[in-house]
Phi, psi and omega in degrees: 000327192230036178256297188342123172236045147256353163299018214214151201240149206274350185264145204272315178316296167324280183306328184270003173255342168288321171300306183326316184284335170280324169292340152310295173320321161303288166343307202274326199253326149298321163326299191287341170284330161306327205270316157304291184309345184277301180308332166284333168264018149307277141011289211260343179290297203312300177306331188266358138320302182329153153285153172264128154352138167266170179282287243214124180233136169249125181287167175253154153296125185269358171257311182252350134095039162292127168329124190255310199196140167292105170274145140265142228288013166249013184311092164296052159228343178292154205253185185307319194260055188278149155205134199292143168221169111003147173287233284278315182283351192250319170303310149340281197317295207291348187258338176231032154245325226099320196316111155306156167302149159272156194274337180286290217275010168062049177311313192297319176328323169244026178236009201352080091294140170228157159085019147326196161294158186295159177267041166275152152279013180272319184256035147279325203275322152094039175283160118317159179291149132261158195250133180295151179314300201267021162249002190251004188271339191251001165293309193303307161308324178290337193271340205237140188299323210280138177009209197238170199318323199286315177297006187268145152215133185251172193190199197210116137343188177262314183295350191104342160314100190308148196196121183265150173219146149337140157283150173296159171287148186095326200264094164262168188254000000 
């Protein structure tokens, strides 16, 4: 198959700078296979290290780092802030603290528990209702001694505290 030498150049120079470049090429292509087997039993080090998935995940609060919700431990709705529990101990959270279920992965479901917190995602987020501004601008008015509703602009403190000022004179809203 590769005995034909008219693909082959008839000069001693020639053949010997073709070989140089194929053992160079050689070189270059074990390196990159040496350089792949490391990575892969990099890999395969790496996968047999791991920790194993927990059953059960409780999220955390990231300011205060209070319990938000009961996960199951492959749940993609768990937040950042995790610590793996126990079936018995998750079970424990969701029947006497409060803590909700998450509502994608059903913890209480597959703990059969039933008749827990409700599965919203409102009582994951733990917000108060919001009130639209302008039903809460016209409450704040109605509530403040000082002149009458037109004349008001209400606004948020520094502290987060709702707070009304006179509109300047000549200017109504």
């Amino acid at each position: 198959m590769f005995d034909n030498s008219r693909d082959l150049p008839d000069d001693l120079e020639r053949l010997q700078t073709l070989r140089i470049w194929h053992a160079l090429w050689l070189e270059r292509i074990d390196r990159k296979a040496a350089e792949l087997r490391r990575r892969q039993a990099q890999e395969e080090r790496g996968r047999a290290s791991r920790p194993p998935v927990p059953d059960w995940i409780l999220e955390l609060s990231r300011a205060t780092g209070h319990p938000l919700a009961v996960h199951v431990g492959d749940c993609g709705m768990a937040g950042r802030r995790r610590r793996p529990v126990g079936q018995d101990e998750a079970r424990r959270i969701l029947a006497t603290t409060g803590v909700p279920a998450c509502p994608i992965c059903r913890p209480d479901t597959s703990l059969h528990i039933a008749g827990l917190a409700s599965p919203t995602m409102v009582a994951l987020v733990r917000r108060p209702p919001r009130i639209g501004r302008r039903s809460q601008a016209k409450q704040l008015r109605s509530d403040h001694p000082v002149g009458d509703a037109k004349s008001l602009i209400t606004c948020n403190d520094r502290q987060g505290r709702r707070t009304s000022t006179p509109l300047p004179t000549g200017r109504r809203r």
